[in-house]
Amino acid sequence: EIDMTELEKLRAHLNNHREEEQPKLTLLPFLTKAILKALQKYPQMNCRYDEDAGEINTYANVHLGIAAQTNMGLAVPVVHNVQQYNLWECAGAISDLTSRAKMGKATAKEMSGSTITITSLGAIGGIFSTPIINHPEVAIVGVNKLFDKLVLDEGNITTKRCMNISASFDHRVVDGVEAAEFIQVIKKFLENPSLVII
């Protein structure tokens, strides 16, 4: 469970002050940046496992798959080298690519080669999910619906905007402790969003 209160305030502020040509920021660019930060500490999550050869192929660049529902079923368009984009560019790349994928206009290259994937069931309203790894990757991170929660904050009852993250890992490559620590790093950056955009 992640306290998204500060991130939602920052996202609203940035959207209210964006330039006309800048895309609207959703949660996905922030999550992407948090994942990129976590991958600096846990690069083994950004890999593909070749079962036939018994080899783990780790990548320096991050090729982010974005699971998207299309008229032809589930598709995973890929933002290649996503680490090169700033927050706004990341938002634009994700929006453009997923839109073209939904229309069946993404290229074959844009539909392949992912090294880690994000999936989002938030729009459907799920609070928990069990993401299925996009083989041959070894990790997938899923975001769920935002919800308000009453919490005690220094003895006072207040409302926080929360969201659960769901993730799955291939334990042939990723140990359980590493997986849990990876998610905790993502949580830290989402709960402190200024660190994401610095």
CSV table of C-alpha atoms in Angstrom, one decimal:
chain,number,residue,atom,x,y,z
A,1,GLU,CA,0.0,0.0,0.0
A,2,ILE,CA,1.4,3.4,-1.1
A,3,ASP,CA,0.5,6.8,0.2
A,4,MET,CA,-0.1,8.7,-3.1
A,5,THR,CA,-1.3,11.9,-1.4
A,6,GLU,CA,1.8,14.0,-2.2
A,7,LEU,CA,2.2,12.5,-5.7
A,8,GLU,CA,-1.4,13.3,-6.5
A,9,LYS,CA,-0.9,16.9,-5.4
A,10,LEU,CA,2.2,17.3,-7.4
A,11,ARG,CA,0.6,15.7,-10.5
A,12,ALA,CA,-2.4,18.0,-10.3
A,13,HIS,CA,0.0,21.0,-9.8
A,14,LEU,CA,2.1,20.0,-12.8
A,15,ASN,CA,-1.0,19.4,-15.0
A,16,ASN,CA,-2.4,22.8,-14.1
A,17,HIS,CA,0.8,24.5,-15.1
A,18,ARG,CA,1.8,22.5,-18.1
A,19,GLU,CA,2.6,24.1,-21.5
A,20,GLU,CA,0.0,23.7,-24.2
A,21,GLU,CA,2.1,21.2,-26.1
A,22,GLN,CA,2.9,19.1,-23.0
A,23,PRO,CA,0.8,15.9,-22.5
A,24,LYS,CA,-1.3,15.5,-19.4
A,25,LEU,CA,0.5,13.5,-16.7
A,26,THR,CA,-1.1,10.3,-15.6
A,27,LEU,CA,0.4,8.1,-12.9
A,28,LEU,CA,2.4,5.9,-15.3
A,29,PRO,CA,5.2,8.4,-16.0
A,30,PHE,CA,5.8,8.7,-12.2
A,31,LEU,CA,5.7,5.0,-11.8
A,32,THR,CA,8.1,4.6,-14.7
A,33,LYS,CA,10.5,7.0,-13.1
A,34,ALA,CA,10.2,5.2,-9.7
A,35,ILE,CA,10.9,1.9,-11.4
A,36,LEU,CA,14.0,3.4,-13.2
A,37,LYS,CA,15.3,4.6,-9.8
A,38,ALA,CA,14.7,1.1,-8.3
A,39,LEU,CA,16.4,-0.6,-11.3
A,40,GLN,CA,19.6,1.3,-10.5
A,41,LYS,CA,19.8,-0.7,-7.3
A,42,TYR,CA,18.2,-3.9,-8.6
A,43,PRO,CA,19.3,-4.2,-12.3
A,44,GLN,CA,18.6,-7.9,-12.2
A,45,MET,CA,14.9,-7.1,-12.6
A,46,ASN,CA,15.6,-5.6,-16.0
A,47,CYS,CA,16.3,-8.8,-17.8
A,48,ARG,CA,15.0,-11.7,-20.0
A,49,TYR,CA,15.4,-15.3,-19.1
A,50,ASP,CA,16.2,-17.6,-22.0
A,51,GLU,CA,14.9,-21.0,-20.8
A,52,ASP,CA,16.2,-23.0,-23.8
A,53,ALA,CA,19.8,-21.7,-23.3
A,54,GLY,CA,19.5,-21.4,-19.5
A,55,GLU,CA,20.8,-17.9,-19.8
A,56,ILE,CA,19.9,-14.6,-18.0
A,57,ASN,CA,20.3,-11.6,-20.3
A,58,THR,CA,20.5,-8.4,-18.4
A,59,TYR,CA,20.2,-5.0,-20.1
A,60,ALA,CA,21.8,-1.6,-19.5
A,61,ASN,CA,18.9,0.2,-21.2
A,62,VAL,CA,15.3,-0.2,-20.0
A,63,HIS,CA,12.7,-1.2,-22.6
A,64,LEU,CA,9.4,-0.7,-20.8
A,65,GLY,CA,6.4,-2.7,-21.8
A,66,ILE,CA,3.0,-1.1,-21.2
A,67,ALA,CA,0.2,-3.6,-21.1
A,68,ALA,CA,-2.7,-2.2,-23.0
A,69,GLN,CA,-6.2,-3.5,-23.9
A,70,THR,CA,-7.0,-3.2,-27.6
A,71,ASN,CA,-9.8,-4.4,-29.8
A,72,MET,CA,-7.6,-7.3,-30.7
A,73,GLY,CA,-7.0,-8.2,-27.1
A,74,LEU,CA,-4.1,-7.5,-24.7
A,75,ALA,CA,-1.0,-5.9,-26.3
A,76,VAL,CA,2.3,-4.8,-24.8
A,77,PRO,CA,3.7,-1.9,-26.7
A,78,VAL,CA,7.3,-1.0,-25.7
A,79,VAL,CA,8.9,2.3,-24.9
A,80,HIS,CA,12.4,1.6,-25.9
A,81,ASN,CA,15.2,3.3,-23.9
A,82,VAL,CA,12.7,4.9,-21.6
A,83,GLN,CA,15.5,6.0,-19.3
A,84,GLN,CA,16.4,8.8,-21.8
A,85,TYR,CA,13.1,10.6,-21.3
A,86,ASN,CA,12.2,13.3,-18.8
A,87,LEU,CA,8.8,13.1,-17.0
A,88,TRP,CA,6.9,15.0,-19.8
A,89,GLU,CA,8.6,13.1,-22.6
A,90,CYS,CA,7.9,9.8,-20.9
A,91,ALA,CA,4.2,10.8,-20.6
A,92,GLY,CA,4.1,11.7,-24.3
A,93,ALA,CA,5.9,8.5,-25.4
A,94,ILE,CA,3.5,6.3,-23.3
A,95,SER,CA,0.4,8.1,-24.5
A,96,ASP,CA,1.4,8.1,-28.2
A,97,LEU,CA,2.5,4.5,-28.2
A,98,THR,CA,-0.4,3.1,-26.4
A,99,SER,CA,-2.9,5.1,-28.6
A,100,ARG,CA,-1.3,3.8,-31.8
A,101,ALA,CA,-1.2,0.2,-30.4
A,102,LYS,CA,-4.9,0.4,-29.6
A,103,MET,CA,-5.5,1.5,-33.2
A,104,GLY,CA,-3.3,-1.3,-34.5
A,105,LYS,CA,-0.8,1.2,-35.9
A,106,ALA,CA,2.3,0.5,-33.8
A,107,THR,CA,5.2,-1.0,-35.6
A,108,ALA,CA,6.5,-4.6,-35.0
A,109,LYS,CA,9.6,-3.1,-33.3
A,110,GLU,CA,7.4,-1.0,-31.0
A,111,MET,CA,5.5,-4.2,-30.0
A,112,SER,CA,8.6,-6.3,-29.0
A,113,GLY,CA,11.7,-6.3,-27.0
A,114,SER,CA,10.5,-5.3,-23.6
A,115,THR,CA,12.7,-6.0,-20.6
A,116,ILE,CA,10.2,-5.1,-17.8
A,117,THR,CA,6.5,-4.4,-17.9
A,118,ILE,CA,3.9,-2.2,-16.2
A,119,THR,CA,0.3,-3.2,-16.2
A,120,SER,CA,-2.6,-1.0,-14.9
A,121,LEU,CA,-6.0,-2.2,-13.7
A,122,GLY,CA,-6.8,1.1,-12.0
A,123,ALA,CA,-9.3,2.2,-14.6
A,124,ILE,CA,-11.3,-1.0,-14.1
A,125,GLY,CA,-11.4,-0.5,-10.4
A,126,GLY,CA,-9.3,-3.3,-9.0
A,127,ILE,CA,-7.7,-2.8,-5.6
A,128,PHE,CA,-5.5,-5.9,-5.8
A,129,SER,CA,-4.3,-8.0,-8.8
A,130,THR,CA,-1.9,-10.7,-9.7
A,131,PRO,CA,0.0,-9.6,-12.8
A,132,ILE,CA,1.2,-12.3,-15.1
A,133,ILE,CA,4.8,-12.0,-16.1
A,134,ASN,CA,5.4,-11.0,-19.7
A,135,HIS,CA,7.6,-13.9,-20.7
A,136,PRO,CA,10.6,-14.0,-21.1
A,137,GLU,CA,10.9,-11.0,-18.7
A,138,VAL,CA,11.3,-11.7,-15.0
A,139,ALA,CA,9.3,-8.9,-13.4
A,140,ILE,CA,6.0,-7.0,-13.9
A,141,VAL,CA,4.6,-4.2,-11.8
A,142,GLY,CA,0.9,-3.5,-11.6
A,143,VAL,CA,-0.9,-0.4,-10.4
A,144,ASN,CA,-4.4,-0.5,-9.0
A,145,LYS,CA,-7.2,1.9,-8.3
A,146,LEU,CA,-6.6,4.9,-6.1
A,147,PHE,CA,-8.7,5.1,-3.0
A,148,ASP,CA,-9.2,7.3,0.0
A,149,LYS,CA,-8.3,5.9,3.4
A,150,LEU,CA,-8.8,7.2,7.0
A,151,VAL,CA,-5.5,7.1,8.9
A,152,LEU,CA,-4.1,8.2,12.2
A,153,ASP,CA,-1.4,10.8,11.7
A,154,GLU,CA,0.3,11.9,15.0
A,155,GLY,CA,-3.0,11.2,16.9
A,156,ASN,CA,-5.2,13.0,14.3
A,157,ILE,CA,-7.6,11.3,11.9
A,158,THR,CA,-6.9,12.4,8.4
A,159,THR,CA,-7.6,11.1,4.8
A,160,LYS,CA,-4.8,9.8,2.6
A,161,ARG,CA,-5.0,9.0,-1.1
A,162,CYS,CA,-3.7,5.4,-1.4
A,163,MET,CA,-2.9,2.8,-4.0
A,164,ASN,CA,-1.8,-0.8,-3.9
A,165,ILE,CA,1.0,-2.0,-6.1
A,166,SER,CA,0.9,-5.6,-7.2
A,167,ALA,CA,3.9,-7.3,-8.7
A,168,SER,CA,5.1,-10.7,-9.9
A,169,PHE,CA,8.6,-12.1,-10.3
A,170,ASP,CA,10.3,-15.1,-11.8
A,171,HIS,CA,11.9,-16.7,-8.7
A,172,ARG,CA,14.3,-18.6,-10.9
A,173,VAL,CA,16.0,-15.3,-11.4
A,174,VAL,CA,14.8,-13.0,-8.6
A,175,ASP,CA,14.9,-13.9,-4.9
A,176,GLY,CA,11.9,-13.1,-2.7
A,177,VAL,CA,13.8,-10.7,-0.6
A,178,GLU,CA,15.1,-8.8,-3.6
A,179,ALA,CA,11.6,-8.6,-5.0
A,180,ALA,CA,10.3,-7.1,-1.7
A,181,GLU,CA,13.1,-4.6,-1.5
A,182,PHE,CA,12.6,-3.6,-5.1
A,183,ILE,CA,8.9,-2.8,-4.4
A,184,GLN,CA,9.9,-0.9,-1.2
A,185,VAL,CA,12.3,1.3,-3.3
A,186,ILE,CA,9.4,2.1,-5.7
A,187,LYS,CA,7.2,2.9,-2.7
A,188,LYS,CA,9.8,5.3,-1.3
A,189,PHE,CA,10.0,7.2,-4.6
A,190,LEU,CA,6.2,7.3,-5.1
A,191,GLU,CA,5.6,8.6,-1.6
A,192,ASN,CA,8.3,11.2,-2.1
A,193,PRO,CA,7.6,12.3,-5.7
A,194,SER,CA,10.0,15.2,-5.7
A,195,LEU,CA,12.8,12.6,-5.6
A,196,VAL,CA,11.4,11.1,-8.8
A,197,ILE,CA,11.6,14.3,-10.9
A,198,ILE,CA,15.0,15.5,-9.6
